[in-house]
PDB file of C-alpha atoms in Angstrom:
ATOM      1  CA  LEU A  85     -54.011 -39.986 -15.560  1.00 44.00           C
ATOM      2  CA  GLY A  86     -57.081 -41.286 -13.781  1.00 47.00           C
ATOM      3  CA  ARG A  87     -60.467 -41.751 -15.491  1.00 47.00           C
ATOM      4  CA  ARG A  88     -61.865 -38.537 -13.976  1.00 48.00           C
ATOM      5  CA  GLN A  89     -58.956 -36.514 -15.364  1.00 46.00           C
ATOM      6  CA  LEU A  90     -59.538 -37.594 -18.960  1.00 43.00           C
ATOM      7  CA  PRO A  91     -62.061 -35.672 -21.075  1.00 45.00           C
ATOM      8  CA  GLY A  92     -65.284 -37.674 -20.939  1.00 50.00           C
ATOM      9  CA  GLY A  93     -63.932 -39.982 -18.253  1.00 49.00           C
ATOM     10  CA  ALA A  94     -66.283 -41.088 -15.471  1.00 48.00           C
ATOM     11  CA  GLU A  95     -66.524 -43.678 -12.751  1.00 49.00           C
ATOM     12  CA  PRO A  96     -68.143 -46.979 -13.819  1.00 52.00           C
ATOM     13  CA  GLY A  97     -71.271 -46.205 -11.793  1.00 52.00           C
ATOM     14  CA  GLU A  98     -71.594 -42.792 -13.424  1.00 53.00           C
ATOM     15  CA  GLU A  99     -71.331 -44.349 -16.882  1.00 53.00           C
ATOM     16  CA  ARG A 100     -74.221 -46.711 -16.092  1.00 55.00           C
ATOM     17  CA  LEU A 101     -76.315 -43.793 -14.801  1.00 52.00           C
ATOM     18  CA  LEU A 102     -75.640 -41.739 -17.947  1.00 53.00           C
ATOM     19  CA  LEU A 103     -76.498 -44.708 -20.166  1.00 58.00           C
ATOM     20  CA  ARG A 104     -79.742 -45.261 -18.229  1.00 59.00           C
ATOM     21  CA  VAL A 105     -80.790 -41.609 -18.575  1.00 60.00           C
ATOM     22  CA  ARG A 106     -80.044 -41.643 -22.284  1.00 62.00           C
ATOM     23  CA  ARG A 107     -82.067 -44.834 -22.808  1.00 64.00           C
ATOM     24  CA  GLU A 108     -85.035 -43.339 -20.953  1.00 65.00           C
ATOM     25  CA  ASP A 109     -84.864 -40.204 -23.095  1.00 69.00           C
ATOM     26  CA  LEU A 110     -84.682 -42.339 -26.220  1.00 64.00           C
ATOM     27  CA  GLU A 111     -87.703 -44.385 -25.151  1.00 66.00           C
ATOM     28  CA  VAL A 112     -89.717 -41.203 -24.550  1.00 62.00           C
ATOM     29  CA  ALA A 113     -88.583 -39.718 -27.865  1.00 62.00           C
ATOM     30  CA  LEU A 114     -89.632 -42.885 -29.699  1.00 62.00           C
ATOM     31  CA  GLY A 115     -93.021 -42.825 -27.967  1.00 60.00           C
ATOM     32  CA  ARG A 116     -92.440 -46.102 -26.142  1.00 63.00           C
ATOM     33  CA  GLY A 117     -92.785 -44.813 -22.651  1.00 60.00           C
ATOM     34  CA  GLY A 118     -93.567 -41.776 -20.646  1.00 56.00           C
ATOM     35  CA  ARG A 119     -92.305 -40.135 -17.577  1.00 61.00           C
ATOM     36  CA  GLU A 120     -94.408 -39.865 -14.492  1.00 66.00           C
ATOM     37  CA  GLY A 121     -97.209 -37.365 -15.045  1.00 66.00           C
ATOM     38  CA  LEU A 122     -96.622 -37.086 -18.791  1.00 64.00           C
ATOM     39  CA  PRO A 123     -98.644 -38.733 -21.553  1.00 65.00           C
ATOM     40  CA  GLU A 124     -97.180 -41.687 -23.448  1.00 66.00           C
ATOM     41  CA  ARG A 125     -96.982 -39.613 -26.632  1.00 67.00           C
ATOM     42  CA  PRO A 126     -96.923 -35.829 -26.748  1.00 66.00           C
ATOM     43  CA  ARG A 127     -99.798 -34.162 -28.577  1.00 75.00           C
ATOM     44  CA  ARG A 128     -99.082 -31.757 -31.373  1.00 77.00           C
ATOM     45  CA  ARG A 129    -100.467 -28.263 -30.845  1.00 79.00           C
ATOM     46  CA  ILE A 130    -101.193 -25.966 -33.759  1.00 81.00           C
ATOM     47  CA  LEU A 131    -101.683 -22.236 -33.494  1.00 82.00           C
ATOM     48  CA  ALA A 132    -104.695 -21.865 -35.778  1.00 85.00           C
ATOM     49  CA  ASP A 133    -105.050 -18.078 -35.937  1.00 90.00           C
ATOM     50  CA  LEU A 134    -101.815 -16.137 -36.460  1.00 88.00           C
ATOM     51  CA  ASP A 135    -103.660 -12.821 -36.177  1.00 91.00           C
ATOM     52  CA  ARG A 136    -104.421 -13.547 -32.518  1.00 89.00           C
ATOM     53  CA  ALA A 137    -100.926 -14.883 -31.771  1.00 86.00           C
ATOM     54  CA  PRO A 138     -98.609 -12.712 -29.725  1.00 86.00           C
ATOM     55  CA  ALA A 139     -95.886 -11.070 -31.802  1.00 87.00           C
ATOM     56  CA  PRO A 140     -92.864  -9.133 -30.591  1.00 84.00           C
ATOM     57  CA  VAL A 141     -93.438  -5.414 -31.195  1.00 85.00           C
ATOM     58  CA  ALA A 142     -91.144  -3.980 -28.514  1.00 82.00           C
ATOM     59  CA  PRO A 143     -87.895  -5.974 -28.707  1.00 80.00           C
ATOM     60  CA  VAL A 144     -84.793  -4.989 -26.797  1.00 77.00           C
ATOM     61  CA  VAL A 145     -82.616  -2.992 -29.197  1.00 73.00           C
ATOM     62  CA  PRO A 146     -78.902  -3.337 -28.405  1.00 71.00           C
ATOM     63  CA  TRP A 147     -76.410  -0.462 -28.484  1.00 70.00           C
ATOM     64  CA  ALA A 148     -73.919  -2.625 -30.384  1.00 65.00           C
ATOM     65  CA  GLU A 149     -74.655  -3.382 -34.017  1.00 68.00           C
ATOM     66  CA  PRO A 150     -76.095  -6.904 -34.252  1.00 63.00           C
ATOM     67  CA  VAL A 151     -75.676  -9.173 -37.258  1.00 65.00           C
ATOM     68  CA  PHE A 152     -79.362  -9.066 -38.139  1.00 70.00           C
ATOM     69  CA  ASP A 153     -80.021  -5.383 -37.640  1.00 79.00           C
ATOM     70  CA  ARG A 154     -83.614  -5.356 -38.853  1.00 89.00           C
ATOM     71  CA  MET A 155     -87.229  -5.761 -37.875  1.00 92.00           C
ATOM     72  CA  MET A 156     -88.946  -9.033 -38.724  1.00 93.00           C
ATOM     73  CA  VAL A 157     -92.630  -9.813 -39.158  1.00 95.00           C
ATOM     74  CA  GLU A 158     -93.767 -13.399 -39.728  1.00 94.00           C
ATOM     75  CA  VAL A 159     -96.350 -13.338 -42.530  1.00 95.00           C
ATOM     76  CA  PHE A 160     -97.340 -17.001 -42.470  1.00 92.00           C
ATOM     77  CA  ARG A 161     -96.441 -20.423 -41.120  1.00 89.00           C
ATOM     78  CA  GLY A 162     -96.390 -23.656 -42.987  1.00 86.00           C
ATOM     79  CA  CYS A 163     -95.751 -24.343 -46.627  1.00 83.00           C
ATOM     80  CA  THR A 164     -97.982 -24.797 -49.635  1.00 78.00           C
ATOM     81  CA  ARG A 165     -95.624 -27.281 -51.324  1.00 81.00           C
ATOM     82  CA  GLY A 166     -95.239 -30.248 -48.971  1.00 76.00           C
ATOM     83  CA  CYS A 167     -91.969 -31.430 -50.547  1.00 80.00           C
ATOM     84  CA  ARG A 168     -90.979 -34.776 -49.035  1.00 80.00           C
ATOM     85  CA  PHE A 169     -87.352 -33.747 -48.553  1.00 83.00           C
ATOM     86  CA  CYS A 170     -88.231 -30.638 -46.506  1.00 82.00           C
ATOM     87  CA  HIS A 171     -88.547 -31.140 -42.761  1.00 83.00           C
ATOM     88  CA  ALA A 172     -90.005 -27.699 -42.064  1.00 81.00           C
ATOM     89  CA  GLY A 173     -92.625 -28.020 -44.805  1.00 77.00           C
ATOM     90  CA  MET A 174     -93.960 -31.171 -43.165  1.00 79.00           C
ATOM     91  CA  VAL A 175     -93.662 -30.155 -39.513  1.00 80.00           C
ATOM     92  CA  TYR A 176     -95.246 -26.695 -39.748  1.00 80.00           C
ATOM     93  CA  ARG A 177     -98.433 -27.757 -41.526  1.00 81.00           C
ATOM     94  CA  PRO A 178    -101.129 -26.569 -42.059  1.00 87.00           C
ATOM     95  CA  VAL A 179    -100.514 -23.228 -43.762  1.00 89.00           C
ATOM     96  CA  ARG A 180    -101.739 -20.276 -41.664  1.00 92.00           C
ATOM     97  CA  GLU A 181    -101.504 -16.727 -42.965  1.00 94.00           C
ATOM     98  CA  ARG A 182    -101.533 -13.470 -41.066  1.00 95.00           C
ATOM     99  CA  SER A 183    -103.981 -10.957 -42.463  1.00 97.00           C
ATOM    100  CA  PRO A 184    -102.445  -8.092 -44.463  1.00 97.00           C
ATOM    101  CA  GLU A 185    -103.850  -5.600 -41.949  1.00 97.00           C
ATOM    102  CA  ARG A 186    -102.170  -7.400 -39.023  1.00 97.00           C
ATOM    103  CA  VAL A 187     -98.821  -7.644 -40.853  1.00 97.00           C
ATOM    104  CA  LYS A 188     -98.892  -3.906 -41.567  1.00 97.00           C
ATOM    105  CA  GLU A 189     -99.930  -3.121 -37.992  1.00 97.00           C
ATOM    106  CA  LEU A 190     -97.018  -5.166 -36.585  1.00 96.00           C
ATOM    107  CA  ALA A 191     -94.583  -3.550 -39.039  1.00 96.00           C
ATOM    108  CA  ARG A 192     -95.702  -0.051 -38.046  1.00 96.00           C
ATOM    109  CA  ALA A 193     -95.392  -0.874 -34.331  1.00 95.00           C
ATOM    110  CA  LEU A 194     -91.865  -2.233 -34.812  1.00 94.00           C
ATOM    111  CA  ALA A 195     -90.864   0.803 -36.891  1.00 94.00           C
ATOM    112  CA  ARG A 196     -92.053   3.166 -34.137  1.00 92.00           C
ATOM    113  CA  ARG A 197     -90.238   1.300 -31.375  1.00 91.00           C
ATOM    114  CA  THR A 198     -86.937   0.050 -32.787  1.00 89.00           C
ATOM    115  CA  GLY A 199     -85.273   2.631 -35.021  1.00 86.00           C
ATOM    116  CA  HIS A 200     -84.178  -0.066 -37.485  1.00 89.00           C
ATOM    117  CA  HIS A 201     -83.910   0.864 -41.166  1.00 92.00           C
ATOM    118  CA  GLU A 202     -84.925  -2.495 -42.639  1.00 94.00           C
ATOM    119  CA  LEU A 203     -88.018  -4.675 -42.316  1.00 95.00           C
ATOM    120  CA  SER A 204     -88.039  -8.329 -43.371  1.00 95.00           C
ATOM    121  CA  LEU A 205     -91.265 -10.168 -44.113  1.00 96.00           C
ATOM    122  CA  VAL A 206     -90.395 -13.708 -43.091  1.00 94.00           C
ATOM    123  CA  SER A 207     -91.755 -17.223 -43.601  1.00 91.00           C
ATOM    124  CA  LEU A 208     -90.553 -20.459 -45.194  1.00 88.00           C
ATOM    125  CA  ALA A 209     -91.118 -18.970 -48.670  1.00 88.00           C
ATOM    126  CA  THR A 210     -92.501 -15.448 -48.470  1.00 91.00           C
ATOM    127  CA  ASN A 211     -93.516 -15.306 -52.142  1.00 89.00           C
ATOM    128  CA  ASP A 212     -96.169 -17.963 -51.342  1.00 89.00           C
ATOM    129  CA  TYR A 213     -97.926 -15.518 -48.994  1.00 92.00           C
ATOM    130  CA  GLY A 214    -101.294 -14.714 -50.580  1.00 92.00           C
ATOM    131  CA  SER A 215    -101.089 -10.958 -49.942  1.00 95.00           C
ATOM    132  CA  VAL A 216     -97.373 -10.451 -50.572  1.00 93.00           C
ATOM    133  CA  ARG A 217     -97.856  -7.904 -53.372  1.00 94.00           C
ATOM    134  CA  GLU A 218    -100.357  -5.783 -51.419  1.00 96.00           C
ATOM    135  CA  VAL A 219     -98.347  -5.819 -48.187  1.00 97.00           C
ATOM    136  CA  LEU A 220     -95.020  -5.219 -49.919  1.00 95.00           C
ATOM    137  CA  CYS A 221     -96.309  -2.276 -51.968  1.00 96.00           C
ATOM    138  CA  ASP A 222     -98.120  -0.660 -49.025  1.00 97.00           C
ATOM    139  CA  LEU A 223     -95.228  -1.045 -46.579  1.00 97.00           C
ATOM    140  CA  ALA A 224     -92.540  -0.031 -49.086  1.00 96.00           C
ATOM    141  CA  SER A 225     -94.499   3.121 -49.881  1.00 96.00           C
ATOM    142  CA  GLU A 226     -95.349   3.997 -46.290  1.00 96.00           C
ATOM    143  CA  LEU A 227     -92.104   3.010 -44.569  1.00 96.00           C
ATOM    144  CA  GLY A 228     -89.947   4.165 -47.493  1.00 95.00           C
ATOM    145  CA  ARG A 229     -90.844   7.763 -46.623  1.00 95.00           C
ATOM    146  CA  GLU A 230     -89.167   7.133 -43.249  1.00 94.00           C
ATOM    147  CA  GLY A 231     -86.039   5.643 -44.837  1.00 95.00           C
ATOM    148  CA  ILE A 232     -87.020   2.053 -44.030  1.00 96.00           C
ATOM    149  CA  SER A 233     -86.520  -0.601 -46.711  1.00 95.00           C
ATOM    150  CA  VAL A 234     -88.610  -3.773 -46.944  1.00 95.00           C
ATOM    151  CA  SER A 235     -87.043  -7.111 -47.866  1.00 93.00           C
ATOM    152  CA  LEU A 236     -88.224 -10.615 -48.639  1.00 91.00           C
ATOM    153  CA  PRO A 237     -85.367 -12.829 -47.417  1.00 86.00           C
ATOM    154  CA  SER A 238     -86.838 -16.253 -48.099  1.00 82.00           C
ATOM    155  CA  LEU A 239     -87.886 -16.725 -51.721  1.00 84.00           C
ATOM    156  CA  ARG A 240     -88.187 -19.705 -54.046  1.00 79.00           C
ATOM    157  CA  VAL A 241     -86.926 -19.069 -57.567  1.00 78.00           C
ATOM    158  CA  ASP A 242     -89.789 -20.969 -59.219  1.00 78.00           C
ATOM    159  CA  ALA A 243     -92.416 -18.671 -57.708  1.00 68.00           C
ATOM    160  CA  TYR A 244     -91.413 -15.521 -59.626  1.00 66.00           C
ATOM    161  CA  SER A 245     -93.752 -14.294 -62.344  1.00 61.00           C
TER     162      SER A 245
END
């Protein structure tokens, strides 16, 4: 078999081109060089106000049953712990919470538009959300009358009281 017929096989010139592209990408990723028109190092952007952030309230609802057949509302971003082993806890700093009123408004909008029977309040660790008790009680009471359950899928065991 020739080189082109083998999986991963390429002409010698193509191999050099692929290696060059990969080195350039690595240099950019390490912050040692930029591409034309781009800064040397990318700047981090943080969405400061989650209440003003766009949130999906009219998702496409499939006819087939999906694996995650539920509505989801992000209650906050970031993490209060800052554990050194946790990538997400470091990358998504600082902590930004959605107001309880906005969370409930998004949940109601999703309930009206999707027909799902479960709502998940999501974040890295939802029990760290400052208004979790208020939002959970209000939504469970209100949406429960419509046959919609509310879940907290991401919890840390040490935060229960």
